[in-house]
PDB file of C-alpha atoms in Angstrom:
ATOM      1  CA  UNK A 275      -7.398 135.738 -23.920  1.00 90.00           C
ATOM      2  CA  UNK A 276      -7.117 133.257 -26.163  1.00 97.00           C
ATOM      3  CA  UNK A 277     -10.169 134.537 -28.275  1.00 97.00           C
ATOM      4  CA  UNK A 278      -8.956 134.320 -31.954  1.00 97.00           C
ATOM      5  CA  UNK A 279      -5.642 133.012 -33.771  1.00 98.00           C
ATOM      6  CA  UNK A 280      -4.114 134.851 -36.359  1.00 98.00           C
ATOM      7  CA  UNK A 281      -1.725 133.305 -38.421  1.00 97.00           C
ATOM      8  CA  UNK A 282       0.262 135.098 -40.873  1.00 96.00           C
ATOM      9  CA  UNK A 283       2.233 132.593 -43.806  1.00 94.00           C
ATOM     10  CA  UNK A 284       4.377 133.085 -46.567  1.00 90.00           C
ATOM     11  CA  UNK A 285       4.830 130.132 -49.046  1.00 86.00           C
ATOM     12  CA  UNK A 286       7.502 128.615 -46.374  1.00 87.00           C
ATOM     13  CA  UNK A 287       7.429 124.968 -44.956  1.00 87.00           C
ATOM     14  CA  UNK A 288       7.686 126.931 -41.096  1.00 87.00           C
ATOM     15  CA  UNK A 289       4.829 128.714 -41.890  1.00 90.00           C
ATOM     16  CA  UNK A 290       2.979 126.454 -42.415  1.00 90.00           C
ATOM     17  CA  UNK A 291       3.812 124.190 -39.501  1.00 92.00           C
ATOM     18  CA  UNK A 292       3.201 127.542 -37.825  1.00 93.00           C
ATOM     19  CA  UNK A 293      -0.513 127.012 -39.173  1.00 95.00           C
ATOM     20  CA  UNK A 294      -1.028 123.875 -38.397  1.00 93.00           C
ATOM     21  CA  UNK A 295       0.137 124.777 -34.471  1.00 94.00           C
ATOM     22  CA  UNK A 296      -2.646 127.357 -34.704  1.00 96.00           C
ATOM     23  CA  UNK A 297      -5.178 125.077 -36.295  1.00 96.00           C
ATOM     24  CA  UNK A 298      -4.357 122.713 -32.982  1.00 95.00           C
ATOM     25  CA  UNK A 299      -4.784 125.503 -30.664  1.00 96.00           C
ATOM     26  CA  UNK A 300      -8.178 127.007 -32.114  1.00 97.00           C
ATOM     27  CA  UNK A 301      -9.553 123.738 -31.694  1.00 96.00           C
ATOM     28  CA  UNK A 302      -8.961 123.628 -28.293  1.00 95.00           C
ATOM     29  CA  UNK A 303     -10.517 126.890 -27.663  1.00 97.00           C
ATOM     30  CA  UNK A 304     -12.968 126.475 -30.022  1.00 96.00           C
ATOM     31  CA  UNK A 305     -11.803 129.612 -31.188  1.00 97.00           C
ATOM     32  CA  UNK A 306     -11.768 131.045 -34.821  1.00 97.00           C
ATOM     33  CA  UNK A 307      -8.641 131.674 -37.271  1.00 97.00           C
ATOM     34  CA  UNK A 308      -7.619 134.420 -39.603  1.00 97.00           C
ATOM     35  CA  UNK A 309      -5.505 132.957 -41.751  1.00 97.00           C
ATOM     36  CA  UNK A 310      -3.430 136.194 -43.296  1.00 97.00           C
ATOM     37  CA  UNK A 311      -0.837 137.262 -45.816  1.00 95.00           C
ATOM     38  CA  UNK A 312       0.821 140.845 -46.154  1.00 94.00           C
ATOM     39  CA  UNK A 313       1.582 141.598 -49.965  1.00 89.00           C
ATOM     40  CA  UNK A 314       4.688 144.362 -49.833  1.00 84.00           C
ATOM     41  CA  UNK A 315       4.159 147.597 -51.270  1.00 72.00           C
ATOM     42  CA  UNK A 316       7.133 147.689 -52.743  1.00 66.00           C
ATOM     43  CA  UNK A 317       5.923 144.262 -54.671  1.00 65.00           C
ATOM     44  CA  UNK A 318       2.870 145.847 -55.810  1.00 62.00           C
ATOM     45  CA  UNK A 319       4.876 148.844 -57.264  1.00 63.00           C
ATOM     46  CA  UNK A 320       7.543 146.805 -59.172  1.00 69.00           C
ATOM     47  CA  UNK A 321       4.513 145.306 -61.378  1.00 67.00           C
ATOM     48  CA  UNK A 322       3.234 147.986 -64.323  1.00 66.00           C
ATOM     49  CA  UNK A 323       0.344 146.606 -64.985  1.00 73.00           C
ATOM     50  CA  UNK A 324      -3.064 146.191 -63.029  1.00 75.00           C
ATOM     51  CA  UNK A 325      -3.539 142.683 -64.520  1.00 78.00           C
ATOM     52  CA  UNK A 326      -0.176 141.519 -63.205  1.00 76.00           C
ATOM     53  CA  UNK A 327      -1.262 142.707 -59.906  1.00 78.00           C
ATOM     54  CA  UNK A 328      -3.985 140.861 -59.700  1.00 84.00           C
ATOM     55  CA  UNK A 329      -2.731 137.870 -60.730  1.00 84.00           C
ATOM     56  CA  UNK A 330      -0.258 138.356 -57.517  1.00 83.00           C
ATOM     57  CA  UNK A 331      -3.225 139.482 -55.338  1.00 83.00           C
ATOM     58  CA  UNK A 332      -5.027 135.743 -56.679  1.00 89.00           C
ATOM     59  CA  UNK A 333      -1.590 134.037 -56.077  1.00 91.00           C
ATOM     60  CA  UNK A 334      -1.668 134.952 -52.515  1.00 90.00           C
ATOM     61  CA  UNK A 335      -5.561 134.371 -52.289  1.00 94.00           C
ATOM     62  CA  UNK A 336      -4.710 130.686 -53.670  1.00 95.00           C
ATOM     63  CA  UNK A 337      -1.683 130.442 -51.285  1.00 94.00           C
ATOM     64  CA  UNK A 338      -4.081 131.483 -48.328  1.00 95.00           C
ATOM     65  CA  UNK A 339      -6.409 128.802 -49.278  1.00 95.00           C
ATOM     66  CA  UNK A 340      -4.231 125.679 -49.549  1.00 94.00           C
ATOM     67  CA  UNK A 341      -3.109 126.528 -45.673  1.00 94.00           C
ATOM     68  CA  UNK A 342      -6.926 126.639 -44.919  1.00 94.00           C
ATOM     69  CA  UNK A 343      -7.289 123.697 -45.932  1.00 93.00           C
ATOM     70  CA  UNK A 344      -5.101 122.025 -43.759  1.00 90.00           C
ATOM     71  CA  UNK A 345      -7.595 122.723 -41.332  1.00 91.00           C
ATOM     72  CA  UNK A 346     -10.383 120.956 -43.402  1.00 85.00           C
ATOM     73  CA  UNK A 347     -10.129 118.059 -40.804  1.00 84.00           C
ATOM     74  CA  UNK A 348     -10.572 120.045 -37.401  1.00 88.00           C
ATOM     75  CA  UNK A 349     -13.815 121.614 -36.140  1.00 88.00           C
ATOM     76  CA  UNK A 350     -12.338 125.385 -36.812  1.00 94.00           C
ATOM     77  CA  UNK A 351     -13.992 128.114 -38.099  1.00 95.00           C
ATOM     78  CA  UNK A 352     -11.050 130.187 -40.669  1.00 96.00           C
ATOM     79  CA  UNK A 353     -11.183 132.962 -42.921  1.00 96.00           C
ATOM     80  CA  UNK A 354      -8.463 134.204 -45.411  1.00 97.00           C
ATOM     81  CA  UNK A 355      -8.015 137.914 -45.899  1.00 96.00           C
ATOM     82  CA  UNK A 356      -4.894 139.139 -48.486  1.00 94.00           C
ATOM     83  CA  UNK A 357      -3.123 142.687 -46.477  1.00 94.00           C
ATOM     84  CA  UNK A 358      -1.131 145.410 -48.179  1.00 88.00           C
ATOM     85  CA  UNK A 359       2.618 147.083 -46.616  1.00 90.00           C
ATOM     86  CA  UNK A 360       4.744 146.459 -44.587  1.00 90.00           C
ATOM     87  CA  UNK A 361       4.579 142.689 -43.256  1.00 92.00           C
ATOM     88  CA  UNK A 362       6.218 143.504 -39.605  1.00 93.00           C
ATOM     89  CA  UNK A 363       4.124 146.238 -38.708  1.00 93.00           C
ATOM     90  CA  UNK A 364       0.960 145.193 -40.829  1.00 95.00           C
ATOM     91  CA  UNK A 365       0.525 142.097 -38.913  1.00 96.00           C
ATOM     92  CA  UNK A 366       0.841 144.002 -35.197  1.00 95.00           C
ATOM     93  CA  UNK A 367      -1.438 146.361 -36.176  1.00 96.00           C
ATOM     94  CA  UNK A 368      -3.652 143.753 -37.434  1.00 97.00           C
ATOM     95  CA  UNK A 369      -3.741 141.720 -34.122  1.00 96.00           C
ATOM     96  CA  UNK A 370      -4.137 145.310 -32.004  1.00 95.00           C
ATOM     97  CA  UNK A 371      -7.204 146.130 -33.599  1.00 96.00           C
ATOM     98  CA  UNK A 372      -8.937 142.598 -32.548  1.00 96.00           C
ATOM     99  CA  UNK A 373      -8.781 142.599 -28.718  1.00 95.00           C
ATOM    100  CA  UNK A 374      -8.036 138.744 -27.658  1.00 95.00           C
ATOM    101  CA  UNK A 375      -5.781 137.583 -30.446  1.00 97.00           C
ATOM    102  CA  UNK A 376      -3.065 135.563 -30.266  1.00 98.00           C
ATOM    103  CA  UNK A 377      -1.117 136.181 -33.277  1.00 98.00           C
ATOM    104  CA  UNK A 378       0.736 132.807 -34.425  1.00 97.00           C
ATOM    105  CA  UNK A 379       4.279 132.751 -36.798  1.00 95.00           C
ATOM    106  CA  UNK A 380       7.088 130.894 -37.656  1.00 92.00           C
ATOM    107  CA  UNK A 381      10.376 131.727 -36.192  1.00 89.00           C
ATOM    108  CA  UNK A 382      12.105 132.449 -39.627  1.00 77.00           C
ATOM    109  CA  UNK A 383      10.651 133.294 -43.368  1.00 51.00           C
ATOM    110  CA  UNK A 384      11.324 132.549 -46.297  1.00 48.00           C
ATOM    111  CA  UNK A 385      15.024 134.482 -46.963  1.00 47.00           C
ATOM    112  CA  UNK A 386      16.505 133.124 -43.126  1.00 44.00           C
ATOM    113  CA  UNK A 387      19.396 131.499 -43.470  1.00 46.00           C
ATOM    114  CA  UNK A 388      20.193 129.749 -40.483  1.00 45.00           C
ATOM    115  CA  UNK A 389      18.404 127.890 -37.768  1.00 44.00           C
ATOM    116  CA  UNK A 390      19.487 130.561 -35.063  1.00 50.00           C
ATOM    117  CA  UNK A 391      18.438 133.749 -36.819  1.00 56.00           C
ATOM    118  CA  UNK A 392      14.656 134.775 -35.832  1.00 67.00           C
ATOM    119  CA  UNK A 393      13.081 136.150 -39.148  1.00 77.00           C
ATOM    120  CA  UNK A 394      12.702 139.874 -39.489  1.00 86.00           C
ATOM    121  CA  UNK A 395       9.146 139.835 -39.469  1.00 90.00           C
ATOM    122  CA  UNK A 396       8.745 137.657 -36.712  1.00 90.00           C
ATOM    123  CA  UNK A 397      11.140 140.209 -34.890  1.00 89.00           C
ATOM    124  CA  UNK A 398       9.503 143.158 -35.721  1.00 91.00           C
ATOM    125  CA  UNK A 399       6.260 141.706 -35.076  1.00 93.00           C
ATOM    126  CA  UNK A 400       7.545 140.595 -31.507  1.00 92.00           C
ATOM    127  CA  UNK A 401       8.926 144.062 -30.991  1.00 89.00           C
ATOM    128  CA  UNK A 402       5.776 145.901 -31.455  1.00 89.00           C
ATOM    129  CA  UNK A 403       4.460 144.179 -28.906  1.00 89.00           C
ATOM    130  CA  UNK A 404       0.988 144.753 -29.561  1.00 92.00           C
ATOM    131  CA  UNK A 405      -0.464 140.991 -28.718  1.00 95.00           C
ATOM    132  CA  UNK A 406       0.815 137.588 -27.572  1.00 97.00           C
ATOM    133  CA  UNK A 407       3.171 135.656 -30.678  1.00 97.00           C
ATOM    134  CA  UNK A 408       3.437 131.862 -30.110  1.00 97.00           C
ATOM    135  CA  UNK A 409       6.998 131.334 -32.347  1.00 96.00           C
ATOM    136  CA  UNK A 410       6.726 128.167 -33.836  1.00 95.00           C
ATOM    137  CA  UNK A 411      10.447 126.953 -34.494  1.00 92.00           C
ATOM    138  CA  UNK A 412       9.722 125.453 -37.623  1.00 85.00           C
ATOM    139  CA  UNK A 413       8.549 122.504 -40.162  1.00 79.00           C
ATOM    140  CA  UNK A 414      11.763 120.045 -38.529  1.00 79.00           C
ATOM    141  CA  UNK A 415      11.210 120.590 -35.067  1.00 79.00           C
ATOM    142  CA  UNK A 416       8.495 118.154 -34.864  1.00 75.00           C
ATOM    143  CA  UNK A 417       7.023 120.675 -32.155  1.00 79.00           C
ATOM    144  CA  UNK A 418       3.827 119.104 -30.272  1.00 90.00           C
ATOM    145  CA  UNK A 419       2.089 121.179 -27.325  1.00 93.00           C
ATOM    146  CA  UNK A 420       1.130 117.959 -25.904  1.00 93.00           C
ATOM    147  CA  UNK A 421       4.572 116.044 -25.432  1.00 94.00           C
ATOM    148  CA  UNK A 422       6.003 117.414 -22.251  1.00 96.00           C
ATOM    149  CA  UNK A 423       5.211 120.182 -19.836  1.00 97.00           C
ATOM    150  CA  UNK A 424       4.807 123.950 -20.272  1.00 98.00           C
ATOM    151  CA  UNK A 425       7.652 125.812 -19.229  1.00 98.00           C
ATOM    152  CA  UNK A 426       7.094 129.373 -17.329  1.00 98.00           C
ATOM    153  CA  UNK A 427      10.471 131.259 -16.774  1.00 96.00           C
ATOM    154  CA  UNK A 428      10.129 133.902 -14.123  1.00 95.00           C
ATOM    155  CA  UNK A 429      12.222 136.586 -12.021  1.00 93.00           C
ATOM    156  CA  UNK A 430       9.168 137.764 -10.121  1.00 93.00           C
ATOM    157  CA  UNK A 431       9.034 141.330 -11.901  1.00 91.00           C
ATOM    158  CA  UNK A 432       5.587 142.255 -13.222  1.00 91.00           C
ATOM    159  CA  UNK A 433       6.581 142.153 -16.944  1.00 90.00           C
ATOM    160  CA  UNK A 434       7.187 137.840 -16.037  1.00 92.00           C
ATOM    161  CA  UNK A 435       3.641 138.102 -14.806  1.00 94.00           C
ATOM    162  CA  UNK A 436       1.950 138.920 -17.569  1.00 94.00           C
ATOM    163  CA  UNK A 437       2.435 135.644 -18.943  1.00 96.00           C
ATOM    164  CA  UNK A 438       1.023 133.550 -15.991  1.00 97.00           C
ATOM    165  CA  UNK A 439      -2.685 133.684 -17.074  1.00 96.00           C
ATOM    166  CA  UNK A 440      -1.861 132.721 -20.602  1.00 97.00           C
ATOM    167  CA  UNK A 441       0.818 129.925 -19.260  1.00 97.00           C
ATOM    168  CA  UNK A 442      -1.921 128.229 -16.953  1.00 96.00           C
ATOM    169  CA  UNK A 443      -4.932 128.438 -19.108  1.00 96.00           C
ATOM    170  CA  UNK A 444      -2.688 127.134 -22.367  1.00 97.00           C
ATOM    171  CA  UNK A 445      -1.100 124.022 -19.797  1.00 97.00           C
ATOM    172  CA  UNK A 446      -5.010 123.303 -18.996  1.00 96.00           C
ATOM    173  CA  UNK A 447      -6.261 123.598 -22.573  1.00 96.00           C
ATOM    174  CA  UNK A 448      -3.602 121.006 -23.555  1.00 96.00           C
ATOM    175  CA  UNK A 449      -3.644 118.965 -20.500  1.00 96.00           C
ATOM    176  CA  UNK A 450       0.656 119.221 -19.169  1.00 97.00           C
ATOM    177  CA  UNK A 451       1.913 120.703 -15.864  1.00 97.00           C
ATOM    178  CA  UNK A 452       3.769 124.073 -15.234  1.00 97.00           C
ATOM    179  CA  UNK A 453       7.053 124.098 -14.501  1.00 98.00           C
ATOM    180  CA  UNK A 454       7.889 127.133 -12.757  1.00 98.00           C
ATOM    181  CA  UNK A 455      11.679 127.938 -13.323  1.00 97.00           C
ATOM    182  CA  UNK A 456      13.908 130.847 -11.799  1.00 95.00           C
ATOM    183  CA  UNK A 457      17.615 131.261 -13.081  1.00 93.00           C
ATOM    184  CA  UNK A 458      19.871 132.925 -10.487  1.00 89.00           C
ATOM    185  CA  UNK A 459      22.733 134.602 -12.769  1.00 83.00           C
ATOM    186  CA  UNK A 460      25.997 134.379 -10.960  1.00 76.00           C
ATOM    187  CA  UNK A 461      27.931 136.060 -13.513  1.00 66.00           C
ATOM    188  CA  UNK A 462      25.430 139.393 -13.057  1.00 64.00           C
ATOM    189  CA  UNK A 463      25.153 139.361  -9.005  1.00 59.00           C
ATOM    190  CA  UNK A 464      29.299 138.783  -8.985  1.00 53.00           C
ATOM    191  CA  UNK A 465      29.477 141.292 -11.779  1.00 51.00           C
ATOM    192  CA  UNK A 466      31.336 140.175 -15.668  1.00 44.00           C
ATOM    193  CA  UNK A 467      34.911 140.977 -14.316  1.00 42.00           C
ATOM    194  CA  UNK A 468      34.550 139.256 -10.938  1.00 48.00           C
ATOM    195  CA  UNK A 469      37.142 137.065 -11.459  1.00 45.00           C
ATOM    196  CA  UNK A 470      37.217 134.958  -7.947  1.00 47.00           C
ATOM    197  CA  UNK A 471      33.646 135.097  -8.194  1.00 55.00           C
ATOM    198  CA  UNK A 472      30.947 134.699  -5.013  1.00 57.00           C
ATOM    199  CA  UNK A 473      32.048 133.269  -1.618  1.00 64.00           C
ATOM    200  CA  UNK A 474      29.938 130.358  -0.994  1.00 70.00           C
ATOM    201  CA  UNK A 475      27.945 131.945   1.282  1.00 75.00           C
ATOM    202  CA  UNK A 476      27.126 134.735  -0.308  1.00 73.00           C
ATOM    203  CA  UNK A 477      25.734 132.144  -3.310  1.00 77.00           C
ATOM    204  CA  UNK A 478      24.225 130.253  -0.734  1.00 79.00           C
ATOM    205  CA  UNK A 479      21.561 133.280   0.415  1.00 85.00           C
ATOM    206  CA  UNK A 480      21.532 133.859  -3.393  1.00 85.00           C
ATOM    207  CA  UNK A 481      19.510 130.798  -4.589  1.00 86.00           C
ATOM    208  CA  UNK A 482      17.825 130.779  -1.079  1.00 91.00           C
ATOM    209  CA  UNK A 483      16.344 134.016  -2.124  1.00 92.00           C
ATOM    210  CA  UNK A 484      15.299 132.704  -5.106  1.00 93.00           C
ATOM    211  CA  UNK A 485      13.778 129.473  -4.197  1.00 94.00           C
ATOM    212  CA  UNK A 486      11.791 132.346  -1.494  1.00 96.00           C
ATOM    213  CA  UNK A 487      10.458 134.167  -4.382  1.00 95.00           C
ATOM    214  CA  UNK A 488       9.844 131.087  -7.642  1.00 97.00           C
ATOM    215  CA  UNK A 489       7.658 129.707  -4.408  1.00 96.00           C
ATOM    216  CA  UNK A 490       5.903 133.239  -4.114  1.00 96.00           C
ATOM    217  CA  UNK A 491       5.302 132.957  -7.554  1.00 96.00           C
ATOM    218  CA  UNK A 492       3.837 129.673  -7.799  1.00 96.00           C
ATOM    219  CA  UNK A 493       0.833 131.076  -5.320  1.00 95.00           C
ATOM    220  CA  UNK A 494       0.617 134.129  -6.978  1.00 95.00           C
ATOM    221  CA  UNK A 495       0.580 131.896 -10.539  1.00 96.00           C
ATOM    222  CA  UNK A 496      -2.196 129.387  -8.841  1.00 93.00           C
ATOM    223  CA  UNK A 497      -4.605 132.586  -8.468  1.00 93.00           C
ATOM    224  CA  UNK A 498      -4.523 133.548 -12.285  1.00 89.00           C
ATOM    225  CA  UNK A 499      -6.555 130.672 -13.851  1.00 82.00           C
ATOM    226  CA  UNK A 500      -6.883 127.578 -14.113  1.00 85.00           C
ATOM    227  CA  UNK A 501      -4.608 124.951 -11.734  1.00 81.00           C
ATOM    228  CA  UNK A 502      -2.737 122.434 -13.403  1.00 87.00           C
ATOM    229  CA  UNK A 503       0.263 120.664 -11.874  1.00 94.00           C
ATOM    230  CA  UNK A 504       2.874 123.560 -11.259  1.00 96.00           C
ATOM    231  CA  UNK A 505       6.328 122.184 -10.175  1.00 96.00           C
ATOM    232  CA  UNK A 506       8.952 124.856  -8.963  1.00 97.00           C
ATOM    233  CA  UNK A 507      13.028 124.810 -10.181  1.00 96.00           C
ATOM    234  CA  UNK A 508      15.858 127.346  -9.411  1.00 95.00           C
ATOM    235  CA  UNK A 509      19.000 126.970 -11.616  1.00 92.00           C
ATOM    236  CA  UNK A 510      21.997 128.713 -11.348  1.00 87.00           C
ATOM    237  CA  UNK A 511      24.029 129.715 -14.507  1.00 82.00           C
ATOM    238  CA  UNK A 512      27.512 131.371 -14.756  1.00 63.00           C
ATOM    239  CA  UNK A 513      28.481 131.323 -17.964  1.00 65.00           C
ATOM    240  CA  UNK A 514      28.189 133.960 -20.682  1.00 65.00           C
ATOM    241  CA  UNK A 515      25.149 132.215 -22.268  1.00 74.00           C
ATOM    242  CA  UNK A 516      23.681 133.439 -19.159  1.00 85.00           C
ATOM    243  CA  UNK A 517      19.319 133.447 -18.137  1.00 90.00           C
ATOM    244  CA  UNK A 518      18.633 132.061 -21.650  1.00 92.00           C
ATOM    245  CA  UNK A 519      21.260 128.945 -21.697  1.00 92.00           C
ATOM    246  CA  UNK A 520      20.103 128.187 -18.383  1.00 94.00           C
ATOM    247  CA  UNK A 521      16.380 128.215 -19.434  1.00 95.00           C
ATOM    248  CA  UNK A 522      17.198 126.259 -22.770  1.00 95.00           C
ATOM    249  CA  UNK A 523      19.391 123.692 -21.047  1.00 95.00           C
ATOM    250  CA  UNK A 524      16.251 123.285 -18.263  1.00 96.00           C
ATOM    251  CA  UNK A 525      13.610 122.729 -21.190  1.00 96.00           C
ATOM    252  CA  UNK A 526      15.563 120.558 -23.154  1.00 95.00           C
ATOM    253  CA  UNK A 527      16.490 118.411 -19.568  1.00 96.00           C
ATOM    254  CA  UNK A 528      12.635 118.433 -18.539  1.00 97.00           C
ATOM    255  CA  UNK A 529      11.866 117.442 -22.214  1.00 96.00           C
ATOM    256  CA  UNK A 530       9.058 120.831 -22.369  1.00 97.00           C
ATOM    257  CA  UNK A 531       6.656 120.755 -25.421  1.00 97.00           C
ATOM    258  CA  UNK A 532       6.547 124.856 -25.094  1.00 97.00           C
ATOM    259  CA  UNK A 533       7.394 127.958 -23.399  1.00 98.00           C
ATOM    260  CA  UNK A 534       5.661 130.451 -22.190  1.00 98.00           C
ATOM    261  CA  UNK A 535       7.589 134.250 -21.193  1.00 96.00           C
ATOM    262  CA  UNK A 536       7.002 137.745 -20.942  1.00 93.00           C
ATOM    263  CA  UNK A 537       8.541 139.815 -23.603  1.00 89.00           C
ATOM    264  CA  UNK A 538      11.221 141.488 -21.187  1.00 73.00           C
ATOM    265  CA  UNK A 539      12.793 140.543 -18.036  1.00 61.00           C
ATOM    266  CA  UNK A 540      13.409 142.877 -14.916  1.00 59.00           C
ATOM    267  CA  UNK A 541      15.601 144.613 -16.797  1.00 51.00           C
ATOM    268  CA  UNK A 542      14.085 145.872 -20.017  1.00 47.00           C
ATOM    269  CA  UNK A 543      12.088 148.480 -18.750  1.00 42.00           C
ATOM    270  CA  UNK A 544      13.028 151.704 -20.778  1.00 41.00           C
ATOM    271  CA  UNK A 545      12.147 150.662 -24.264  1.00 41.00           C
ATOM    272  CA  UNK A 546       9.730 148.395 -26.037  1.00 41.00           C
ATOM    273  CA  UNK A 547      11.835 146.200 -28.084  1.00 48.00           C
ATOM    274  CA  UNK A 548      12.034 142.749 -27.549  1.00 61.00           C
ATOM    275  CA  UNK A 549      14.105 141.588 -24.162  1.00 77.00           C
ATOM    276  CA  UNK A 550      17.661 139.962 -25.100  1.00 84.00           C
ATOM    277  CA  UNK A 551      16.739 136.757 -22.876  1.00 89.00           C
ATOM    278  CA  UNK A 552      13.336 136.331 -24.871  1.00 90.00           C
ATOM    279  CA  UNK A 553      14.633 136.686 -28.344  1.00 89.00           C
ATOM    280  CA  UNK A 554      17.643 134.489 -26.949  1.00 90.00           C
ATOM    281  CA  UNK A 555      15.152 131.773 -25.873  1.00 93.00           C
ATOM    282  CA  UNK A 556      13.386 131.670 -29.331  1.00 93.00           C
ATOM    283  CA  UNK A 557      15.894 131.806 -31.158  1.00 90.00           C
ATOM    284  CA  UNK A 558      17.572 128.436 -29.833  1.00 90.00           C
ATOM    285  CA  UNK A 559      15.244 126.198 -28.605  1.00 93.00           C
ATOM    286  CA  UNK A 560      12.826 123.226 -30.605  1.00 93.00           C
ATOM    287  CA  UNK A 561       9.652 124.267 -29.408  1.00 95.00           C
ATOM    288  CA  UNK A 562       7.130 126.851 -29.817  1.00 96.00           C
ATOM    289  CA  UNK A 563       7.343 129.356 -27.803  1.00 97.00           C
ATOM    290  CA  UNK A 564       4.406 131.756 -26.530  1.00 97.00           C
ATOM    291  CA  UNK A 565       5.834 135.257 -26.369  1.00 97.00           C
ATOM    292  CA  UNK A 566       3.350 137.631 -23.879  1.00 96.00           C
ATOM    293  CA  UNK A 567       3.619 141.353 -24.484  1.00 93.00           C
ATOM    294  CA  UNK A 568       3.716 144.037 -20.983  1.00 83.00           C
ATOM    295  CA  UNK A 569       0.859 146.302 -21.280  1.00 78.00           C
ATOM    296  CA  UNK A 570       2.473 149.957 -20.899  1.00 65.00           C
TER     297      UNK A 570
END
């Protein structure tokens, strides 16, 4: 599960804070890295000669070795290996093709331009959905693991579960609790153009539905690994940030150091892009968040 890191860099700051995240985690596993870097084709084919693309090819080699060495003070086994194409799909296919992987970026490269735009390739590598991503949000977030709980969003739906093994052996590999957090969406059960909204005790049943199933969910979380501390939260949101505000807002109240989700809610079940709450989520919040693929 958590058998290897990969973690692909550009010459940005976020990636490598990204790196250093990974370094962190492969220690606790005891787990090797591949550090990697995807040279674009098109790149390659702007330069005329063979000895200018070398010297790109032994730019990227030298690039790939500084961010080794960051790791020069942990016990953690890492290689370096220069790709070719495109970075997006490069990288997925990359992680497919070694079973176990947990593929490790920064939320934006090097051309993002604000805080709350997710990278392309961190997108495209996300929507691929070919391994787990931890998205670390960058070199300014001071992101640690360690500094607060993990937090485990769920609606109950088996894409949610997917990430429960990976949320309870990461909270015992770093030693925090679980916090186990269900959002009931009043804007969605009432519908967008319900102006007078739910009776009250209509909303009452509501969250007493949900607090029914986030406790399901914590047994049926406890039997997937290891058993840290899991604590169980329902919160209701009806606003037009919707599931994701109300899951930010939660983290940055229980002071989480990380999230851990599936890739799509209940309702992204037709098509394997990334779910709108998910890339919501990472987008916003200040700390890394481990994004768990459905297996089709």
């Amino acid at each position: 599960m958590y058998d290897r890191f990969i973690v692909a860099v550009d010459d940005s700051e976020d990636a490598r804070a990204a790196a250093e995240a990974g370094f962190d985690l492969a220690a606790r596993f005891d787990a090797p890295v591949e550090v990697i870097h995807v040279l674009k084709r098109t790149a390659l084919d702007s330069l005329r000669s063979t000895g200018d693309r070398q010297r790109l090819r032994e730019e990227r080699e030298a690039l790939l070795d500084a961010v080794a060495n960051r790791a020069a003070d942990r016990d953690v086994r890492v290689s370096t290996t220069v790709l070719e194409g495109r970075p997006g799909r490069r990288i997925a296919t990359y992680a497919s093709q070694r079973p176990g992987s947990v593929v490790v970026l920064g939320r934006q490269g090097r051309s993002a331009v604000s805080k709350r735009v997710l990278g392309g390739v961190t997108e495209r590598v996300l929507g691929r959905g070919m391994a787990p991503v931890l998205v670390h949000p960058g070199a300014d977030a001071g992101a640690d693991l360690a500094s607060g709980p993990l937090l485990l969003p769920t609606d109950g739906s088996d894409n949610a579960q997917e990430a429960y093994p990976y949320a309870t052996t990461l909270a015992d590999a770093v030693g925090v609790g679980v916090h186990l957090l269900g959002v009931v969406d009043v804007q969605q059960a009432g519908g967008v153009f319900n102006a007078g909204g739910l009776d009250r005790e209509h909303l009452g049943r509501l969250e007493d539905d949900w607090a029914a199933l986030v406790d399901a969910e914590r047994e049926t979380l406890g039997a997937t690994g290891p058993t840290p501390e899991i604590q169980t939260a329902v919160r209701r949101t009806q606003d037009f940030e919707g599931v994701s505000g109300a899951i930010v807002a939660y983290g940055r109240e229980s002071s989480v150091g990380s999230i851990v989700m599936g890739s799509h809610g209940r309702s992204n079940v037709g098509q394997q892009l990334l779910g709108s709450v998910t890339r919501l989520v990472i987008r916003t919040v200040s700390v890394p968040v481990l994004v768990v693929p459905r297996t089709d």
